[in-house]
Structure formats: C-alpha cells, structure tokens
Short mmCIF file of C-alpha atoms in Angstrom, two decimals:
data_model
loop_
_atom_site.label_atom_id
_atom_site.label_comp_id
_atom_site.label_asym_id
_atom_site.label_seq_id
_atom_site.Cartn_x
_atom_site.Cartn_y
_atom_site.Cartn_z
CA UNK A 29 -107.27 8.39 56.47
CA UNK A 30 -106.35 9.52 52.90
CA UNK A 31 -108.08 12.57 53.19
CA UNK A 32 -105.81 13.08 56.30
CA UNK A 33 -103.38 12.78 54.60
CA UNK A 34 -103.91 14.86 51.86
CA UNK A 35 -104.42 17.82 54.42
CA UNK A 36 -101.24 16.61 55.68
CA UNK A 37 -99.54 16.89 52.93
CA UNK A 38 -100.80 19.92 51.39
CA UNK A 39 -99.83 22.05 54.74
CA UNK A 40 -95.94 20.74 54.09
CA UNK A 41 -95.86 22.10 50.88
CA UNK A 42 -97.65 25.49 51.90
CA UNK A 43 -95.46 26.12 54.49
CA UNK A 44 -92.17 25.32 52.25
CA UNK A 45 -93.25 28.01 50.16
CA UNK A 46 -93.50 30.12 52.18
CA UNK A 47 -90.13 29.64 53.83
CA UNK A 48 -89.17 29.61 50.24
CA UNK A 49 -90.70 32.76 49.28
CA UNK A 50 -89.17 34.11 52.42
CA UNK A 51 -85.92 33.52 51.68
CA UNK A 52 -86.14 34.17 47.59
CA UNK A 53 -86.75 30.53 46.82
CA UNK A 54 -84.97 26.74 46.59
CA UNK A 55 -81.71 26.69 46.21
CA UNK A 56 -80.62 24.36 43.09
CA UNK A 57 -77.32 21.82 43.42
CA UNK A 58 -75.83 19.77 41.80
CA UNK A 59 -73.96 16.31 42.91
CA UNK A 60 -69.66 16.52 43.46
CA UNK A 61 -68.15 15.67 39.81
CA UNK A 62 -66.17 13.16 39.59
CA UNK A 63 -62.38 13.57 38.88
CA UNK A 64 -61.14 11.95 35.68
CA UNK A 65 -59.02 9.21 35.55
CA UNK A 66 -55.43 10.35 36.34
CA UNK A 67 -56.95 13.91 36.53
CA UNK A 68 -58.50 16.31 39.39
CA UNK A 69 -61.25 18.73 39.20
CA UNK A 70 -62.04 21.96 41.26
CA UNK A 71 -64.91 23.76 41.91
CA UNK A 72 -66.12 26.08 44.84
CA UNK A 73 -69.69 25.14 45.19
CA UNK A 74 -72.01 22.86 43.63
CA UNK A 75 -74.64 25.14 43.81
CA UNK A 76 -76.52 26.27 40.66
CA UNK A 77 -74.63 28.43 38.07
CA UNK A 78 -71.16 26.94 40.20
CA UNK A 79 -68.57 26.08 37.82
CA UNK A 80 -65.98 22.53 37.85
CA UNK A 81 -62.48 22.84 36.21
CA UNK A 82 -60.85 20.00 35.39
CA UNK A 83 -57.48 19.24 33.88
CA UNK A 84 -55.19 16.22 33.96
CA UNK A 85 -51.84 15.58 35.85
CA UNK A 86 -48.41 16.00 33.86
CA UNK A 87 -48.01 13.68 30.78
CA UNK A 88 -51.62 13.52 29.80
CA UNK A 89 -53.74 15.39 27.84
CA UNK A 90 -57.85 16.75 28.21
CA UNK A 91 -59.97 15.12 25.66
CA UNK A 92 -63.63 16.82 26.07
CA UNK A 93 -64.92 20.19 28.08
CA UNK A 94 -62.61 21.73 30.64
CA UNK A 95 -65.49 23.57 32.57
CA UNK A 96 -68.79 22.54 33.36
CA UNK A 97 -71.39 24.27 34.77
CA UNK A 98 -73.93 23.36 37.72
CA UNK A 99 -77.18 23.71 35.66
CA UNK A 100 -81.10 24.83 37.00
CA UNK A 101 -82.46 21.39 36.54
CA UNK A 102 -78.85 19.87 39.51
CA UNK A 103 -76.91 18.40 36.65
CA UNK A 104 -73.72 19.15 35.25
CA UNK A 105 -73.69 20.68 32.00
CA UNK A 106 -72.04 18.85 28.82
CA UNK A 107 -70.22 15.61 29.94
CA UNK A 108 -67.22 14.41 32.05
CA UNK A 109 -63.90 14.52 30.63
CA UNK A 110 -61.04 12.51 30.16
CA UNK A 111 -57.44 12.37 29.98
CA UNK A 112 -55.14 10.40 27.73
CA UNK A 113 -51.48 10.14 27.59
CA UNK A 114 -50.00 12.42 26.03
CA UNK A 115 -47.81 12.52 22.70
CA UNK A 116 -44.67 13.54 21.29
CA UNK A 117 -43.95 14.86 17.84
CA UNK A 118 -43.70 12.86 15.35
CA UNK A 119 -39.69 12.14 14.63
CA UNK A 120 -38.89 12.30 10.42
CA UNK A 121 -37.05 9.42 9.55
CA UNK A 122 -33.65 8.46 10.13
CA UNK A 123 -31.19 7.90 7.66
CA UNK A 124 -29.00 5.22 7.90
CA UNK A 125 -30.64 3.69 10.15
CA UNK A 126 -34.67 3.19 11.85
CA UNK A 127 -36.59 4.32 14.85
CA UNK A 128 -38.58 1.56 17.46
CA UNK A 129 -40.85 2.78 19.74
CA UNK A 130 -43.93 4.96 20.33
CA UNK A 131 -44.37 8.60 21.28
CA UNK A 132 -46.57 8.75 23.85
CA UNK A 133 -45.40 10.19 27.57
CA UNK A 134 -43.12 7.93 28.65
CA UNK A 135 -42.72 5.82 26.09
CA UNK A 136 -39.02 5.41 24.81
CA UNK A 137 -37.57 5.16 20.89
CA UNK A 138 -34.57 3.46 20.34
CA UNK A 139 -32.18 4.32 17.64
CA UNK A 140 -30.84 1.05 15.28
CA UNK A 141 -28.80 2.09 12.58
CA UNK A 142 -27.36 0.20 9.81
CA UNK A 143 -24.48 -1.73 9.44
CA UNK A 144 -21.17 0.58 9.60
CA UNK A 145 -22.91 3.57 11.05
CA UNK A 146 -23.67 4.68 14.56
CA UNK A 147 -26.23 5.97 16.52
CA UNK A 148 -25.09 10.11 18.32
CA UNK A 149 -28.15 8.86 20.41
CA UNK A 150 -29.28 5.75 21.43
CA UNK A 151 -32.62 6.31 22.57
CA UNK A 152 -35.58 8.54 23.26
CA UNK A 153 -37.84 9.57 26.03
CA UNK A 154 -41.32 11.00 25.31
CA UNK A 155 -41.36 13.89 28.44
CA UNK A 156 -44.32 14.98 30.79
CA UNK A 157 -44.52 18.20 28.65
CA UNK A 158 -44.74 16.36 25.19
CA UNK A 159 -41.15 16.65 24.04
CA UNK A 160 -38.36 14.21 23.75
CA UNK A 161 -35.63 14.34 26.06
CA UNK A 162 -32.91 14.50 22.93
CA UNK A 163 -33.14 16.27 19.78
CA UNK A 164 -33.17 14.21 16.60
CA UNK A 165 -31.39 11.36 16.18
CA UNK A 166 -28.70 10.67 13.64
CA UNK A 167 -27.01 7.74 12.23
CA UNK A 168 -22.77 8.51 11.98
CA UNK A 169 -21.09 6.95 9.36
CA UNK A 170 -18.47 4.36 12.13
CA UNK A 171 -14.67 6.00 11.87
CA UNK A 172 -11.90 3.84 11.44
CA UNK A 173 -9.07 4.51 12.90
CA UNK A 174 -6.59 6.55 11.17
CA UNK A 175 -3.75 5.03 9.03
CA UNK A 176 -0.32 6.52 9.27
CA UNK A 177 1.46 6.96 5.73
CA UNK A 178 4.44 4.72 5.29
CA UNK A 179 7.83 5.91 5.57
CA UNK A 180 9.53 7.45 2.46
CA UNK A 181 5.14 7.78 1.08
CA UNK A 182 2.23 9.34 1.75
CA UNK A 183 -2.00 8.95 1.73
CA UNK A 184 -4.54 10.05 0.65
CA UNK A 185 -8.48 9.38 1.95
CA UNK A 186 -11.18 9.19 4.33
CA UNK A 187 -11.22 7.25 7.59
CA UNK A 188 -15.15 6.67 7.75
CA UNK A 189 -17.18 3.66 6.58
CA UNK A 190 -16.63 2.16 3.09
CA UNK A 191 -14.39 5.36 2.42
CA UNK A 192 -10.79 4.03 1.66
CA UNK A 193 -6.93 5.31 2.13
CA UNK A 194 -4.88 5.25 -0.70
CA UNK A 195 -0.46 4.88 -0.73
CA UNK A 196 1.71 5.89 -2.94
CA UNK A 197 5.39 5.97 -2.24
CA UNK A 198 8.47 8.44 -3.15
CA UNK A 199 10.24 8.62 -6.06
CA UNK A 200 12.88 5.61 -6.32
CA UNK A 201 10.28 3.45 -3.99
CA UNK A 202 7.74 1.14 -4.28
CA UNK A 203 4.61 -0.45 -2.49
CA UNK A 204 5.22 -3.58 0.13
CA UNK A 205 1.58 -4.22 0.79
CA UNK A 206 -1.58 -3.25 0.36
CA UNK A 207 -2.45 -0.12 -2.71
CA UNK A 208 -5.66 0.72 -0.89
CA UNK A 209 -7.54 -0.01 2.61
CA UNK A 210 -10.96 0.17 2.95
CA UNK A 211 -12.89 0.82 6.56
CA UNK A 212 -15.31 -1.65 7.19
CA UNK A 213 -18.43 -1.93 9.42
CA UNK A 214 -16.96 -2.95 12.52
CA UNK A 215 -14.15 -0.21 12.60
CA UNK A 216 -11.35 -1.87 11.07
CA UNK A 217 -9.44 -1.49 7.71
CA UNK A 218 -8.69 -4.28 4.96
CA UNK A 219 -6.08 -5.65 3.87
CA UNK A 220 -2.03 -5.09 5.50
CA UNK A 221 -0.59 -1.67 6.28
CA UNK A 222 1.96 -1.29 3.62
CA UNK A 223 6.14 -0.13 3.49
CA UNK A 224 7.80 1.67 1.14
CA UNK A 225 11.31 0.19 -0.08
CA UNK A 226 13.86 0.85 -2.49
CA UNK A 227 13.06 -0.25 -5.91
CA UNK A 228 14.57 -3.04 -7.09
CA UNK A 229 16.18 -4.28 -10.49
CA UNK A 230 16.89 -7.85 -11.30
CA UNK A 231 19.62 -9.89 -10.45
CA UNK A 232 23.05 -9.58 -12.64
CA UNK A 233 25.22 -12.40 -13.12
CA UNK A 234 29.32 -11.95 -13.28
CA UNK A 235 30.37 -12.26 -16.66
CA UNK A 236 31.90 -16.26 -17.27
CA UNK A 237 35.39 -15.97 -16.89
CA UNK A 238 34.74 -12.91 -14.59
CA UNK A 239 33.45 -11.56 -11.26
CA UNK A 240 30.82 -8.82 -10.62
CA UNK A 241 31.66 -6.06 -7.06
CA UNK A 242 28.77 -4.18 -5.29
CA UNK A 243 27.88 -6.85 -3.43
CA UNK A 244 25.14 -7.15 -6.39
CA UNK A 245 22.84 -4.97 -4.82
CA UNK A 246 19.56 -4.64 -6.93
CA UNK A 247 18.23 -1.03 -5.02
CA UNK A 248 17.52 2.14 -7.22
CA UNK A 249 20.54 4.14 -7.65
CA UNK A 250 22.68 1.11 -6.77
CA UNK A 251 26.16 0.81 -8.95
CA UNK A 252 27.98 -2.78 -9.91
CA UNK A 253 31.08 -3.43 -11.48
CA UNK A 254 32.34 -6.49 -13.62
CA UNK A 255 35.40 -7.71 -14.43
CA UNK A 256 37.69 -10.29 -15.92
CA UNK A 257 39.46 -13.28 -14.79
CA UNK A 258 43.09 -12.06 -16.35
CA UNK A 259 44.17 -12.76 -19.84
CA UNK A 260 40.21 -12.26 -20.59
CA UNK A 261 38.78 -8.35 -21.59
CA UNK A 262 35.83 -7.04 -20.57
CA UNK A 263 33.64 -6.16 -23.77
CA UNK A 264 30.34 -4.55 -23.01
CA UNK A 265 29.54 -2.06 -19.80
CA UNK A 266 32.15 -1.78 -17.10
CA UNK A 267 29.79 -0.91 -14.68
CA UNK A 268 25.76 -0.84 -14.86
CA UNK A 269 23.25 1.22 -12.32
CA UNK A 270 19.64 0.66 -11.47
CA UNK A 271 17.16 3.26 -12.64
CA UNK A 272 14.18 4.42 -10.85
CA UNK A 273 12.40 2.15 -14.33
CA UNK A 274 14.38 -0.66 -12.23
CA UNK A 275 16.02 -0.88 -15.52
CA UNK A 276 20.10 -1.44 -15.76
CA UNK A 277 21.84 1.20 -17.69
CA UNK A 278 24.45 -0.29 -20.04
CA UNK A 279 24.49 -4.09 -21.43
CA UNK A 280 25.37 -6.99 -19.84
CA UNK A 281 29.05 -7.44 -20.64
CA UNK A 282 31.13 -10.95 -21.51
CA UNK A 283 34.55 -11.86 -20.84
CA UNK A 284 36.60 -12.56 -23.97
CA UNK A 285 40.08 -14.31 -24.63
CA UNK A 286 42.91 -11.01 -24.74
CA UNK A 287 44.87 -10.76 -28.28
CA UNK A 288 48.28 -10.09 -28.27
CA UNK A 289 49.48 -8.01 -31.45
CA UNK A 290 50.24 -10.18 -34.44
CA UNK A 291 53.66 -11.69 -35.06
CA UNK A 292 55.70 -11.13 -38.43
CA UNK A 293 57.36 -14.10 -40.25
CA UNK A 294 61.04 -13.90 -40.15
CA UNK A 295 62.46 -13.41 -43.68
CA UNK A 296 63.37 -17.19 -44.87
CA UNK A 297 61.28 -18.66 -42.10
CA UNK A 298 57.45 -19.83 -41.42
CA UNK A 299 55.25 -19.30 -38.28
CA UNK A 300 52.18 -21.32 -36.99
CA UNK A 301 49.69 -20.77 -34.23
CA UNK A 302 47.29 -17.70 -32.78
CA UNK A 303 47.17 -14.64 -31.30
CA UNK A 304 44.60 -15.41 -28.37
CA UNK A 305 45.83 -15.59 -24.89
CA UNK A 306 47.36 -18.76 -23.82
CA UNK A 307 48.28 -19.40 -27.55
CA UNK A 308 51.50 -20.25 -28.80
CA UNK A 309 53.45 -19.53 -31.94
CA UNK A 310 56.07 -21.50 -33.49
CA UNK A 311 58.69 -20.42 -35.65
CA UNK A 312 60.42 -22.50 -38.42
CA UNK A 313 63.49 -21.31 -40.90
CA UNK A 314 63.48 -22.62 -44.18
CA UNK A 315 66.88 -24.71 -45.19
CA UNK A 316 70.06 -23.37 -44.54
CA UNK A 317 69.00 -21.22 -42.38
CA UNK A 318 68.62 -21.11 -38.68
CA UNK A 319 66.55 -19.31 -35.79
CA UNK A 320 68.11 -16.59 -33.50
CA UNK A 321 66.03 -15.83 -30.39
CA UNK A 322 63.06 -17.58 -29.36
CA UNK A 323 61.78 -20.55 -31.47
CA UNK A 324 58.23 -20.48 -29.45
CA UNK A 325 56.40 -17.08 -28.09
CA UNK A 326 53.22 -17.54 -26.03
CA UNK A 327 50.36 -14.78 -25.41
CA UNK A 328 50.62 -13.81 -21.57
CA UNK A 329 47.61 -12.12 -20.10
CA UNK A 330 48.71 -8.64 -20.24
CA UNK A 331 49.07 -8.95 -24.11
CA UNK A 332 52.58 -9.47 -24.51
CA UNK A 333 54.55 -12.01 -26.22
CA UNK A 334 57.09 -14.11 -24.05
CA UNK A 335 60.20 -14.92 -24.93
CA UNK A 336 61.80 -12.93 -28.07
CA UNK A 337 60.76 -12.74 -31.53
CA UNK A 338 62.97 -14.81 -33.98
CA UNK A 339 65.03 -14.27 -36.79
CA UNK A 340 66.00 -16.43 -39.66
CA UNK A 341 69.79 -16.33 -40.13
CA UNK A 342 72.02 -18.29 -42.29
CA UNK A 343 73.58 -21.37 -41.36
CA UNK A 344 77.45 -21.30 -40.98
CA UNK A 345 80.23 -24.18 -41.75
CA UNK A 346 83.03 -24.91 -39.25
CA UNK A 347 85.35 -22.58 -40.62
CA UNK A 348 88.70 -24.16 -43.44
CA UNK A 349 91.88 -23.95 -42.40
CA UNK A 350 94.36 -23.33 -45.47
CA UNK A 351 96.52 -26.45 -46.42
CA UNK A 352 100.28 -26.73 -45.40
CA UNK A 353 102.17 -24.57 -48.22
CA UNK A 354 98.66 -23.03 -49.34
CA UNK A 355 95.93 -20.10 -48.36
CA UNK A 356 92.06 -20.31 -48.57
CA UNK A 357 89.51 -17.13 -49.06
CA UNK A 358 85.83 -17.15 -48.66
CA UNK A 359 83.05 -17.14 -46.31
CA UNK A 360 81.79 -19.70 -44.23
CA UNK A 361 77.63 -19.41 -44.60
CA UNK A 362 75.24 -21.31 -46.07
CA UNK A 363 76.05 -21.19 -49.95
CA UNK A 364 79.76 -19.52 -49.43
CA UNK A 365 82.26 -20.56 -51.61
CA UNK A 366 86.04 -21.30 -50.33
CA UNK A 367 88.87 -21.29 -52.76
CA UNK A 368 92.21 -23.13 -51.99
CA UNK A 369 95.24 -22.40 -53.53
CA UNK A 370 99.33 -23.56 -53.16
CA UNK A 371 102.65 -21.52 -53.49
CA UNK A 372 104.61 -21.76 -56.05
CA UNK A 373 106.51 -25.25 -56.40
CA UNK A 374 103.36 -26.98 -54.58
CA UNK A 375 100.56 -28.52 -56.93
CA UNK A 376 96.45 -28.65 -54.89
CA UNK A 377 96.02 -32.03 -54.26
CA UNK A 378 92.47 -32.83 -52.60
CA UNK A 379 92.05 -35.53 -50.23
CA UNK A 380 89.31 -38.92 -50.72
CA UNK A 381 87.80 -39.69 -47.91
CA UNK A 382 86.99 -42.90 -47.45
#
C-alpha cells in the first residue's frame, strides 16, 4: 500500500513539472498586506516581484517602509508599517503669558496670558497637514480706556496696562483730583478723573472798623477792596489781588482813628483834649479875659473841627457915666483906668456904699 503510494505520488509531481516546465515554471505569491491602522495600501498583484504602497489618511504620518515588495520565497519584504498622528511645530514661548495643549493633529493649544494682558488668539488647532490653524500667538498688553484732559489742562501718557496718564492744568489753575491714573488689569484706571479750577488765595478779613467789596472772592486774578467805617483811615493797601503764587499783593490794611489838624492856644487862654476823631477840645481864658467863638470844638469824621476856634479877649466893665456937674475919660476893659473930674465951683466927692 505504501509503495502505491509512493508511485502515486511520484507521478503528481512528474506531471507538475512538466506542466511547469511547459509553461516556464510556478508562479510565486504572496498573501494581501494588510492596511495599517488608519492607513490603506495598494498594490496590483501579489504575485512575485509585485510591489504594495502604503501611506496613511490626512493627519497622520508613515513610520517604517512605504513600499514593499512580493519576494521569491511569497513573503513581503521588510515589515508592515504604521501610522501615527501627526505633529505640529513646535510654538516658541509666549510672552506674557503660557501655552496648554499638545501639537499633535487635532489637538488644540489654548492661549492664558497674564494678568493685564490679552490673548490676539485664544486658541490653536493642530491641522491635517501639520500646521496650526493661526499664526503665533501673542499676549497684548489690556488698553484702558482713554482719559479726556480736563478743561482749562492737558495729559500726558499711555492708555495700556500699568502705563499711567498724567494732568497738569493751565496757568492760573490747579488740580481737583487725582495727579496721575494708572490702568489696571481689568481695564480700568485709578483713582478720580480730575478738574481744573481757578487758583485760590486765602480768605481776607475787612479791616475792624471797616468793610472789604469783591464779594471776597479768593480766584487768581481776583481784585478786593477795603475800606473804613467813617471818621477811621485806611492805612495799608486799598485794594489787594490774588497772584497765580495764590499770594495777595499788598498788606493787609487796618482802620485807624482820623486826626484833625492841631488847634492853637488862644493868646491869654489854655486848651485841653486831642486831635483824634470823636475828640473834643476845650478852651479856657486866663483872668480877665473872656472867650469869643466856640468854647468846645470836636473832630468830625471828615477831619474838620466843629464849631469855631476861640479867641481870648479882654473882659469889659459896664461902662461910667460922668457925675452931675463932672466928665469921665477912659476905657472900659479889663485893667482900664477911668478918671472923674468936676467943673469949676464943684469939689469930686465919691460915694460909700454900704
């Protein structure tokens, strides 16, 4: 039975070679590749000497051969690819700020930046063809809003973060407010939007015994007056202005008593009192004599004297009458002397009284 089949046998393989021999001998193949994960492969045949491309669908990349070939012995030369995702570039650093995220395809970066700056682009996208769907990403410095200047001022500055905005007013004005604003990390300034006003000087009083006009304004260029209650002068400045130094020009003035011109003492008389308003000055004559005009002047309060200034004048006697059958001669004022005489036949006789 072995021997049979032996025999058997042995005709099988003569005949095959001559079929093959006919026909110019086996023909070699090898078995269908296998397509890579998320990949395809071609080929025509799989015949020996055929050759299998492979390559990988968008977003990944070929790691190994790209061709085999169908080799004499039916396998495959070298070894079956495969294919990876694929990556971006790498992104440098961002300043201001950090990336998160990888850079493989499809995978997404997002942009954080630090506090008080922005991102231009929030985010990332590694593409199909290995590049990112923005260009680089940048960090911006967050704007504040702008500041106007004040009236009657100006500024000077940056709006962005941290940067401040300096004000400075016009000549004759000063700052209500804040010097300097800053911009801060959420988009908003410090501190109060300031005004510029008027400069100011300090208060003035009115003078005792006096009134001040101008409604005592205290603004830079701003005039007041002062004056007196009457019979008072005004010694110092008249009127005062406020400098851009919101200093006063002048001195504060004071109110003093007015002085009327000095009174002379009548010849034979005495006088008592002052000169200052309101004052009063009395006027005495010395014995035997008497005042004509006013025995008591005041000062009024435009500097004049009431009344008239005195004179000392000589007292008179009632004036003698001559005896019966006589004269009389002489002067009747203080220290006259009267002489009596008689006609002839008639003797001076003078009269007691008792």
């Amino acid at each position: 039975m072995a021997m049979a089949n032996m025999k058997l046998y042995v005709v099988l393989a003569t005949a095959l070679l001559l079929l093959g021999s006919s026909e110019g001998g086996f023909r070699v193949t090898c078995r269908s590749p296998d397509p890579p994960i998320n990949g395809v492969v071609s080929h025509q045949s799989n015949g020996y000497g055929a050759r299998a491309t492979y390559s990988c669908k968008p977003g990944y990349e070929l790691v190994g051969e790209r061709t085999r070939t169908c080799g004499d012995d039916g396998y495959w030369t070298g070894s079956s690819p495969y294919c990876t995702r694929g990556h971006c570039p790498a992104l440098t650093p961002v300043a201001n700020g950090a990336l998160y995220g990888g850079a493989y395809t499809e995978d997404v970066i997002n942009v954080v930046c630090d506090p008080g700056y922005e991102p231009r682009t929030t985010s990332l996208t590694c593409q199909t063809d290995n590049t990112w769907s923005s260009s680089l990403p940048t960090c911006a410095a967050v704007e504040c809003p702008p500041l106007p200047p004040p009236t009657n001022g100006d500024s000077s500055g940056d709006t962005s973060y941290l940067s401040s905005v300096t004000f400075f007013c016009h000549p004759g004005y000063e700052l209500r407010g804040s010097f300097s604003r800053t911009c801060l990390s959420d988009g908003t300034w410090t501190g109060i939007q300031p005004d510029c006003v008027l400069k100011q000087c300090s208060w003035l009083e009115a003078p005792s015994l006096g009134s001040i006009d101008g409604n005592n304004g205290r603004d830079v260029g701003c005039t007041v007056s002062f004056s007196c209650n009457p019979g008072y002068l005004l010694q110092g400045s008249t009127s005062r202005t406020c400098q851009e130094t919101q200093q006063w020009t002048g001195s504060q003035p004071v109110c003093i008593k007015a002085q009327c011109p000095p009174l002379t003492v009548p010849p034979n008389g005495m006088k008592f009192g002052g000169t200052a308003f309101m004052d009063e000055v009395t006027f005495m004559c010395i014995t035997g004599y008497e005042i004509v005009g006013s025995s008591t002047l005041t000062c009024q309060d435009d500097q004049t004297w009431s009344g008239t200034e005195p004179a000392c004048v000589r007292s008179q006697c009632p004036v003698s009458q001559p005896p019966a059958h006589g004269d009389v001669s002489g002067g009747n004022l203080f220290g006259d002397t009267v002489t009596y005489e008689c006609e002839v036949g008639y003797r001076l006789r003078t009269r007691s009284h008792l």
